Amino acid sequence: MNIFLVIALAMLLIIILLRRHIPIGPAILAGGLLIWALVAPQFHYLVSAFTTTLTMQRTYDLILALYFVMCLEIELRTSGALDGMIRALQRLFASEKFTLAIMPAFLGLLPSLGGARFSAPIVEAASRNTDLTKEHKAAINFWFRHIFEFSSPIIPGMIMACSIAGVAFSDFIAHLCWLVLIRPLDMPANSNVDVDPAERRQDIMNLVLSLAPVVINFLLVVFCDLNASTAMALVTFAMIPVLRMTSRVLNIKEVFTGACDWKMLMNVLCILYFIQILTDTNVLHTIVEDFKASPLPVPVIIAAISFIIGILTGLSQGHVAIVMPIVAALSPGDLNLAGVAMAFGVAGQMLTPTHMCFIVTLDYFKADFFKTLKPMFILEVMLLTVFSIYTWFTW
């Protein structure tokens, strides 16, 4: 059977399962098992892939990185640091424009925090004195929540992409982070409110306390070349005495036990197992050879597949898990090709009703899907156009 037909059938199965609210990990693994059954239905492939998945260092680096991301989120939330930062932003800047943009963006750095549903009430409150439409509010909440998809070392999609494609976090972030600069959205004008100097100093302290762990983690990954799990562990443990010294209430047991997300662990293991099945059955090798024989340039094919899978799954883990192994097999460590896959995959996930953040946002603001989608579609076209031109001249 033609390998692309097999992949198409597997993708169809994955989409059906996702629509039936099956978790992303088991859904993708089911697609992998279908590929195995159609291509190389020998049981020893499943055994060898499972053994390799459980013995790879990449597996544990990825799981630990995601675990410590959730630990950091619990520290900031339960200690009151996050609430303090929200109040500080509202008082310090007294700017609807700044608060509307920065709060969804910051909360997007902590992907386990509760999704767009958590930032939506903040956007609603910050825009209370504006004449923004509900569609405009929804677009702001969804768009800015995802502006760091290309540049944060604690975004699960980035962690998985670097791990699978075999590229360094620092190099990959440096290659893509400039995309943040071309992701604007029209906002209301600033307003000015006087703030008491003592309150301003306290607000600055709240901001530093909340932003420091994210910034330090970024610096450790980008400039010290630490892997994501090590950097996140250092930041998470360092925050414990810092929060205690600033008289913040912190339940250490709750931090480390609350971050034990078995659903996340299951999803990660299923996705890595799926990738290993494709590797051991030589499916990736077959795809690579067919790509090389195609009349279309490989970057064009990778871009198209990433975009389509991003639309179909609505999840960064989805397009990363399916496309990045192909990128790694085609050209290990290739920043340009990995960047193409990431940029077009994220664009796809930003323009689809299968993206849960989009659905949650529309539901909260009672906004119209197509009216909310319009500004994001225009911005994604602009982003991909600039990215494609830049990549063409710098490849």
Coordinates of N, CA and C in Angstrom, one line a residue, residues 9-197:
L9 N -4.7 7.5 6.1 CA -5.6 6.7 6.9 C -5.4 6.9 8.4
A10 N -4.1 6.9 8.8 CA -3.7 7.1 10.2 C -4.2 8.5 10.7
M11 N -3.9 9.5 9.8 CA -4.4 10.8 10.2 C -5.9 10.9 10.4
L12 N -6.6 10.2 9.5 CA -8.1 10.2 9.6 C -8.5 9.6 10.9
L13 N -7.9 8.5 11.3 CA -8.2 7.8 12.6 C -7.9 8.7 13.7
I14 N -6.7 9.4 13.7 CA -6.4 10.3 14.8 C -7.4 11.4 15.0
I15 N -7.8 12.0 13.8 CA -8.8 13.1 13.9 C -10.1 12.6 14.4
I16 N -10.6 11.4 14.0 CA -11.8 10.9 14.5 C -11.8 10.7 16.0
L17 N -10.6 10.1 16.5 CA -10.5 9.9 17.9 C -10.4 11.2 18.7
L18 N -9.7 12.2 18.2 CA -9.7 13.5 18.8 C -11.1 14.1 18.9
R19 N -11.8 14.0 17.8 CA -13.2 14.5 17.8 C -14.1 13.8 18.9
R20 N -13.7 12.6 19.2 CA -14.5 11.8 20.2 C -13.9 12.0 21.6
H21 N -13.0 13.1 21.7 CA -12.4 13.5 23.0 C -11.5 12.5 23.6
I22 N -10.8 11.7 22.7 CA -9.8 10.8 23.2 C -8.5 11.6 23.4
P23 N -7.8 11.5 24.4 CA -6.5 12.3 24.6 C -5.6 12.2 23.5
I24 N -4.8 13.2 23.3 CA -3.9 13.3 22.1 C -2.9 12.2 22.0
G25 N -2.4 11.8 23.2 CA -1.4 10.7 23.2 C -1.9 9.4 22.7
P26 N -3.0 8.8 23.3 CA -3.5 7.6 22.8 C -4.1 7.7 21.4
A27 N -4.6 8.9 21.0 CA -5.1 9.0 19.6 C -4.0 8.9 18.6
I28 N -2.8 9.5 18.9 CA -1.7 9.5 18.0 C -1.1 8.1 18.0
L29 N -1.1 7.4 19.1 CA -0.5 6.1 19.2 C -1.4 5.1 18.4
A30 N -2.7 5.3 18.5 CA -3.7 4.5 17.7 C -3.3 4.6 16.2
G31 N -3.0 5.8 15.7 CA -2.6 6.0 14.4 C -1.4 5.3 14.0
G32 N -0.4 5.3 15.0 CA 0.8 4.6 14.8 C 0.6 3.1 14.7
L33 N -0.3 2.5 15.5 CA -0.6 1.1 15.5 C -1.2 0.7 14.2
L34 N -2.1 1.6 13.6 CA -2.7 1.4 12.3 C -1.6 1.3 11.2
I35 N -0.6 2.2 11.3 CA 0.5 2.2 10.3 C 1.2 0.9 10.4
W36 N 1.5 0.5 11.7 CA 2.2 -0.7 11.9 C 1.5 -1.9 11.3
A37 N 0.2 -2.0 11.5 CA -0.7 -3.1 11.0 C -0.7 -3.1 9.5
L38 N -0.6 -2.0 8.9 CA -0.7 -1.9 7.4 C 0.7 -2.1 6.7
V39 N 1.7 -1.7 7.4 CA 3.0 -1.7 6.8 C 3.9 -2.9 7.2
A40 N 4.0 -3.1 8.5 CA 4.9 -4.2 9.0 C 4.4 -4.8 10.2
P41 N 3.3 -5.6 10.1 CA 2.6 -6.2 11.3 C 3.3 -7.3 12.0
Q42 N 4.6 -7.1 12.3 CA 5.4 -8.1 13.1 C 5.5 -7.6 14.5
F43 N 5.2 -8.5 15.5 CA 5.1 -8.1 16.9 C 6.4 -7.6 17.4
H44 N 7.5 -8.1 16.9 CA 8.8 -7.7 17.5 C 9.1 -6.2 17.3
Y45 N 8.5 -5.6 16.3 CA 8.6 -4.1 16.1 C 8.0 -3.4 17.3
L46 N 6.9 -3.8 17.7 CA 6.2 -3.1 18.8 C 7.0 -3.3 20.1
V47 N 7.6 -4.5 20.3 CA 8.4 -4.7 21.5 C 9.7 -3.9 21.5
S48 N 10.4 -3.9 20.3 CA 11.6 -3.1 20.3 C 11.4 -1.6 20.4
A49 N 10.3 -1.1 19.8 CA 10.0 0.3 19.9 C 9.7 0.7 21.3
F50 N 8.9 -0.2 22.0 CA 8.6 0.1 23.4 C 9.8 0.1 24.3
T51 N 10.7 -0.9 24.1 CA 11.9 -0.9 24.9 C 12.8 0.3 24.7
T52 N 12.9 0.7 23.4 CA 13.8 1.9 23.1 C 13.2 3.1 23.7
T53 N 11.9 3.3 23.6 CA 11.2 4.4 24.2 C 11.5 4.6 25.7
L54 N 11.4 3.5 26.4 CA 11.6 3.5 27.8 C 13.1 3.7 28.2
T55 N 14.0 3.5 27.3 CA 15.4 3.5 27.7 C 16.1 4.8 27.1
M56 N 15.4 5.6 26.3 CA 16.0 6.8 25.7 C 16.1 7.9 26.8
Q57 N 17.3 8.6 26.8 CA 17.4 9.7 27.6 C 16.4 10.8 27.3
R58 N 16.1 11.0 26.0 CA 15.2 12.0 25.5 C 13.8 11.9 26.2
T59 N 13.4 10.6 26.5 CA 12.1 10.4 27.1 C 12.1 11.1 28.5
Y60 N 13.1 10.9 29.2 CA 13.1 11.4 30.6 C 13.4 12.9 30.7
D61 N 14.2 13.4 29.8 CA 14.4 14.8 29.7 C 13.1 15.5 29.4
L62 N 12.3 15.0 28.5 CA 11.1 15.6 28.1 C 10.1 15.6 29.3
I63 N 9.9 14.4 29.9 CA 9.0 14.3 31.0 C 9.3 15.2 32.2
L64 N 10.6 15.2 32.5 CA 11.0 16.0 33.6 C 10.9 17.5 33.3
A65 N 11.2 17.9 32.1 CA 11.0 19.3 31.7 C 9.5 19.8 31.9
L66 N 8.6 18.9 31.4 CA 7.2 19.3 31.5 C 6.7 19.2 33.0
Y67 N 7.3 18.3 33.8 CA 6.9 18.2 35.2 C 7.3 19.4 35.9
F68 N 8.5 19.9 35.7 CA 9.0 21.1 36.4 C 8.3 22.4 35.9
V69 N 7.8 22.4 34.7 CA 7.0 23.5 34.2 C 5.7 23.6 35.1
M70 N 5.1 22.5 35.4 CA 3.9 22.5 36.2 C 4.2 22.8 37.6
C71 N 5.4 22.4 38.1 CA 5.8 22.8 39.5 C 5.9 24.3 39.6
L72 N 6.5 24.9 38.6 CA 6.7 26.4 38.6 C 5.3 27.0 38.6
E73 N 4.4 26.5 37.8 CA 3.1 27.1 37.7 C 2.4 27.1 39.1
I74 N 2.5 25.9 39.8 CA 1.8 25.8 41.1 C 2.5 26.7 42.1
E75 N 3.8 26.9 42.0 CA 4.5 27.8 42.9 C 4.0 29.2 42.8
L76 N 3.9 29.7 41.5 CA 3.4 31.0 41.3 C 2.0 31.3 41.6
R77 N 1.2 30.2 41.3 CA -0.3 30.4 41.6 C -0.6 30.3 43.1
T78 N -0.1 29.3 43.8 CA -0.5 29.1 45.2 C 0.2 30.1 46.1
S79 N 1.3 30.6 45.7 CA 2.0 31.6 46.6 C 1.4 33.0 46.5
G80 N 0.5 33.2 45.5 CA -0.1 34.5 45.3 C 0.7 35.4 44.4
A81 N 1.9 34.9 43.9 CA 2.7 35.7 43.1 C 2.0 36.1 41.8
L82 N 1.3 35.2 41.2 CA 0.7 35.5 39.9 C -0.5 36.5 40.1
D83 N -1.3 36.4 41.1 CA -2.3 37.4 41.4 C -1.7 38.7 41.6
G84 N -0.6 38.7 42.3 CA 0.1 40.0 42.6 C 0.6 40.7 41.4
M85 N 1.1 39.9 40.4 CA 1.5 40.4 39.2 C 0.4 41.0 38.4
I86 N -0.8 40.4 38.4 CA -1.9 40.9 37.6 C -2.4 42.2 38.2
R87 N -2.5 42.3 39.5 CA -2.8 43.6 40.2 C -1.8 44.7 39.9
A88 N -0.5 44.3 39.9 CA 0.6 45.2 39.7 C 0.5 45.8 38.2
L89 N 0.3 44.9 37.3 CA 0.2 45.4 35.9 C -1.0 46.4 35.7
Q90 N -2.1 46.1 36.4 CA -3.3 46.9 36.2 C -3.0 48.3 36.9
R91 N -2.3 48.3 38.0 CA -2.0 49.6 38.7 C -0.8 50.3 38.1
L92 N 0.3 49.6 37.9 CA 1.5 50.2 37.4 C 1.3 50.9 36.1
F93 N 0.7 50.2 35.1 CA 0.7 50.8 33.8 C -0.7 51.5 33.5
A94 N -1.7 51.1 34.2 CA -3.0 51.7 34.0 C -3.3 51.8 32.6
S95 N -2.9 50.8 31.8 CA -3.1 50.8 30.4 C -3.9 49.6 29.9
E96 N -5.1 49.8 29.4 CA -5.8 48.6 28.9 C -5.0 47.9 27.8
K97 N -4.4 48.7 27.0 CA -3.6 48.1 25.9 C -2.5 47.1 26.4
F98 N -1.8 47.6 27.4 CA -0.7 46.8 27.9 C -1.2 45.5 28.6
T99 N -2.2 45.7 29.5 CA -2.7 44.6 30.2 C -3.4 43.6 29.4
L100 N -4.1 44.0 28.4 CA -4.8 43.1 27.4 C -3.8 42.2 26.7
A101 N -2.6 42.8 26.4 CA -1.7 42.0 25.6 C -0.8 41.1 26.5
I102 N -0.3 41.7 27.6 CA 0.7 41.0 28.4 C 0.2 39.9 29.2
M103 N -1.1 40.0 29.7 CA -1.5 38.9 30.6 C -1.8 37.6 29.9
P104 N -2.5 37.6 28.7 CA -2.6 36.4 28.0 C -1.2 35.8 27.6
A105 N -0.3 36.7 27.2 CA 1.0 36.3 26.7 C 1.8 35.7 27.9
F106 N 1.7 36.3 29.1 CA 2.5 35.7 30.2 C 1.9 34.4 30.6
L107 N 0.5 34.3 30.7 CA -0.1 33.1 31.1 C 0.1 32.0 30.1
G108 N 0.4 32.4 28.8 CA 0.7 31.4 27.8 C 2.0 30.8 28.0
L109 N 2.9 31.4 28.7 CA 4.2 30.9 29.1 C 4.1 29.7 30.0
L110 N 3.0 29.6 30.7 CA 2.7 28.5 31.7 C 1.6 27.7 31.1
P111 N 1.9 26.8 30.2 CA 0.8 26.1 29.5 C -0.1 25.2 30.3
S112 N 0.4 24.9 31.5 CA -0.5 24.0 32.4 C -1.4 24.8 33.3
L113 N -1.4 26.1 33.1 CA -2.1 27.0 34.0 C -3.7 27.0 33.8
G114 N -4.2 26.4 32.8 CA -5.6 26.4 32.7 C -6.1 26.9 31.3
G115 N -5.2 27.1 30.4 CA -5.6 27.5 29.1 C -6.1 28.9 29.0
A116 N -6.7 29.1 27.8 CA -7.2 30.5 27.5 C -8.4 30.8 28.4
R117 N -9.0 29.8 29.0 CA -10.1 30.1 30.0 C -9.6 30.9 31.2
F118 N -8.4 30.8 31.5 CA -7.8 31.5 32.7 C -7.6 33.0 32.4
S119 N -7.1 33.2 31.2 CA -6.8 34.6 30.8 C -8.0 35.4 30.3
A120 N -9.0 34.7 29.9 CA -10.2 35.3 29.3 C -10.8 36.3 30.3
P121 N -11.1 35.9 31.6 CA -11.6 36.9 32.5 C -10.8 38.1 32.7
I122 N -9.4 38.0 32.6 CA -8.5 39.1 32.8 C -8.7 40.1 31.6
V123 N -8.8 39.5 30.4 CA -9.0 40.3 29.2 C -10.4 41.1 29.3
E124 N -11.4 40.3 29.8 CA -12.7 40.9 30.0 C -12.7 42.1 31.0
A125 N -11.9 41.9 32.1 CA -11.9 43.0 33.1 C -11.1 44.1 32.6
A126 N -9.9 43.9 31.9 CA -9.1 45.0 31.4 C -9.8 45.8 30.3
S127 N -10.7 45.2 29.6 CA -11.3 45.9 28.5 C -12.7 46.5 28.9
R128 N -13.0 46.5 30.2 CA -14.3 46.9 30.6 C -14.7 48.3 30.2
N129 N -13.7 49.2 30.2 CA -13.9 50.6 29.9 C -13.6 50.9 28.5
T130 N -13.6 49.9 27.6 CA -13.3 50.1 26.2 C -14.6 49.8 25.4
D131 N -14.5 50.1 24.1 CA -15.6 49.7 23.2 C -15.3 48.6 22.3
L132 N -14.4 47.7 22.8 CA -14.1 46.5 22.0 C -15.3 45.6 21.8
T133 N -15.4 45.0 20.7 CA -16.4 44.0 20.4 C -16.0 42.7 21.1
K134 N -17.0 41.8 21.3 CA -16.7 40.5 21.9 C -15.7 39.7 21.0
E135 N -15.8 39.8 19.7 CA -14.9 39.2 18.8 C -13.5 39.7 18.9
H136 N -13.4 41.0 19.1 CA -12.1 41.6 19.3 C -11.4 41.1 20.6
K137 N -12.2 41.0 21.6 CA -11.7 40.5 22.9 C -11.3 39.1 22.8
A138 N -12.1 38.3 22.1 CA -11.7 36.9 21.9 C -10.4 36.7 21.1
A139 N -10.3 37.6 20.0 CA -9.1 37.5 19.2 C -7.8 37.9 20.0
I140 N -8.0 38.9 20.9 CA -6.8 39.4 21.7 C -6.4 38.3 22.7
N141 N -7.4 37.7 23.3 CA -7.1 36.6 24.3 C -6.4 35.4 23.6
F142 N -6.9 35.0 22.5 CA -6.4 33.8 21.9 C -5.0 34.1 21.2
W143 N -4.9 35.2 20.5 CA -3.7 35.5 19.8 C -2.5 35.7 20.7
F144 N -2.7 36.6 21.7 CA -1.5 36.9 22.6 C -1.2 35.8 23.5
R145 N -2.1 34.9 23.7 CA -1.7 33.7 24.6 C -0.7 32.9 23.9
H146 N -0.6 33.0 22.5 CA 0.2 32.0 21.8 C 1.4 32.7 21.1
I147 N 1.7 34.0 21.5 CA 2.8 34.7 20.7 C 4.2 34.1 21.0
F148 N 4.3 33.4 22.1 CA 5.6 32.8 22.5 C 5.8 31.4 22.0
E149 N 4.9 30.9 21.2 CA 5.0 29.5 20.7 C 6.4 29.2 20.0
F150 N 7.0 30.3 19.5 CA 8.3 30.1 18.8 C 9.5 30.4 19.6
S151 N 9.3 30.9 20.8 CA 10.5 31.4 21.5 C 10.6 31.1 23.0
S152 N 9.7 30.3 23.5 CA 9.8 29.9 24.9 C 10.3 28.5 25.2
P153 N 11.3 28.3 26.0 CA 11.8 27.0 26.3 C 10.9 26.2 27.2
I154 N 9.8 26.7 27.7 CA 8.9 26.0 28.6 C 7.6 25.7 27.9
I155 N 7.5 26.0 26.6 CA 6.3 25.6 25.9 C 6.4 24.1 25.5
P156 N 5.5 23.2 25.8 CA 5.6 21.8 25.5 C 5.9 21.5 24.0
G157 N 5.3 22.3 23.1 CA 5.6 22.1 21.7 C 7.0 22.3 21.3
M158 N 7.6 23.4 21.9 CA 9.0 23.7 21.7 C 9.9 22.6 22.3
I159 N 9.6 22.2 23.5 CA 10.4 21.1 24.2 C 10.4 19.9 23.3
M160 N 9.3 19.5 22.8 CA 9.2 18.3 22.0 C 9.9 18.5 20.7
A161 N 9.7 19.6 20.1 CA 10.3 19.9 18.7 C 11.8 19.8 18.8
C162 N 12.4 20.4 19.8 CA 13.9 20.4 19.9 C 14.4 19.0 20.2
S163 N 13.6 18.3 21.1 CA 14.1 17.0 21.5 C 14.0 16.0 20.3
I164 N 12.9 16.1 19.5 CA 12.7 15.1 18.4 C 13.6 15.5 17.2
A165 N 13.7 16.7 16.9 CA 14.4 17.2 15.7 C 15.9 17.2 15.9
G166 N 16.4 17.1 17.2 CA 17.8 17.0 17.4 C 18.5 18.4 17.3
V167 N 17.8 19.4 17.6 CA 18.4 20.8 17.5 C 18.5 21.4 18.9
A168 N 19.5 22.2 19.2 CA 19.7 22.8 20.5 C 18.6 23.8 20.7
F169 N 18.1 23.9 22.0 CA 17.1 24.9 22.3 C 17.5 26.3 22.0
S170 N 18.8 26.6 22.4 CA 19.3 28.0 22.2 C 19.3 28.4 20.7
D171 N 19.7 27.4 19.9 CA 19.8 27.7 18.4 C 18.4 27.8 17.8
F172 N 17.5 26.9 18.2 CA 16.1 26.9 17.7 C 15.4 28.2 18.1
I173 N 15.5 28.6 19.3 CA 14.8 29.8 19.8 C 15.4 31.0 19.1
A174 N 16.7 31.1 19.0 CA 17.4 32.2 18.3 C 16.9 32.3 16.8
H175 N 16.7 31.1 16.2 CA 16.3 31.0 14.8 C 14.8 31.5 14.6
L176 N 14.0 31.4 15.6 CA 12.5 31.7 15.4 C 12.0 32.8 16.3
C177 N 12.7 33.2 17.3 CA 12.1 34.2 18.3 C 11.7 35.5 17.6
W178 N 12.4 35.9 16.5 CA 12.0 37.2 15.9 C 10.6 37.2 15.4
L179 N 10.0 36.0 15.2 CA 8.6 36.0 14.8 C 7.6 36.6 15.7
V180 N 8.0 36.7 17.0 CA 7.2 37.4 18.0 C 7.0 38.8 17.6
L181 N 8.0 39.4 17.0 CA 7.9 40.8 16.7 C 6.9 41.2 15.6
I182 N 6.4 40.2 14.8 CA 5.5 40.5 13.8 C 4.1 39.8 14.1
R183 N 3.8 39.8 15.3 CA 2.5 39.2 15.7 C 1.6 40.3 16.5
P184 N 1.4 41.5 15.9 CA 0.6 42.5 16.6 C -0.9 42.3 16.4
L185 N -1.7 43.1 17.2 CA -3.1 43.1 17.0 C -3.6 44.5 17.5
D186 N -4.4 45.1 16.7 CA -4.8 46.5 17.0 C -5.5 46.5 18.4
M187 N -5.2 47.5 19.2 CA -5.6 47.6 20.6 C -6.1 49.0 20.9
P188 N -6.8 49.2 22.0 CA -7.2 50.5 22.4 C -6.1 51.3 22.9
A189 N -6.3 52.6 23.0 CA -5.2 53.5 23.4 C -5.0 53.5 24.9
N190 N -3.8 53.9 25.3 CA -3.4 53.9 26.7 C -4.2 55.0 27.5
S191 N -4.3 54.7 28.8 CA -4.9 55.7 29.7 C -3.9 55.9 30.8
N192 N -3.9 57.0 31.6 CA -2.9 57.3 32.6 C -3.6 57.5 33.9
V193 N -3.1 56.8 35.0 CA -3.7 56.9 36.3 C -2.5 57.0 37.3
D194 N -2.6 58.0 38.2 CA -1.5 58.1 39.2 C -1.5 57.0 40.2
V195 N -0.3 56.5 40.5 CA -0.1 55.4 41.5 C 0.8 55.9 42.6
D196 N 0.4 55.6 43.8 CA 1.2 56.0 45.0 C 2.6 55.3 44.9
P197 N 3.7 56.1 45.2 CA 5.0 55.6 45.1 C 5.3 54.3 45.9

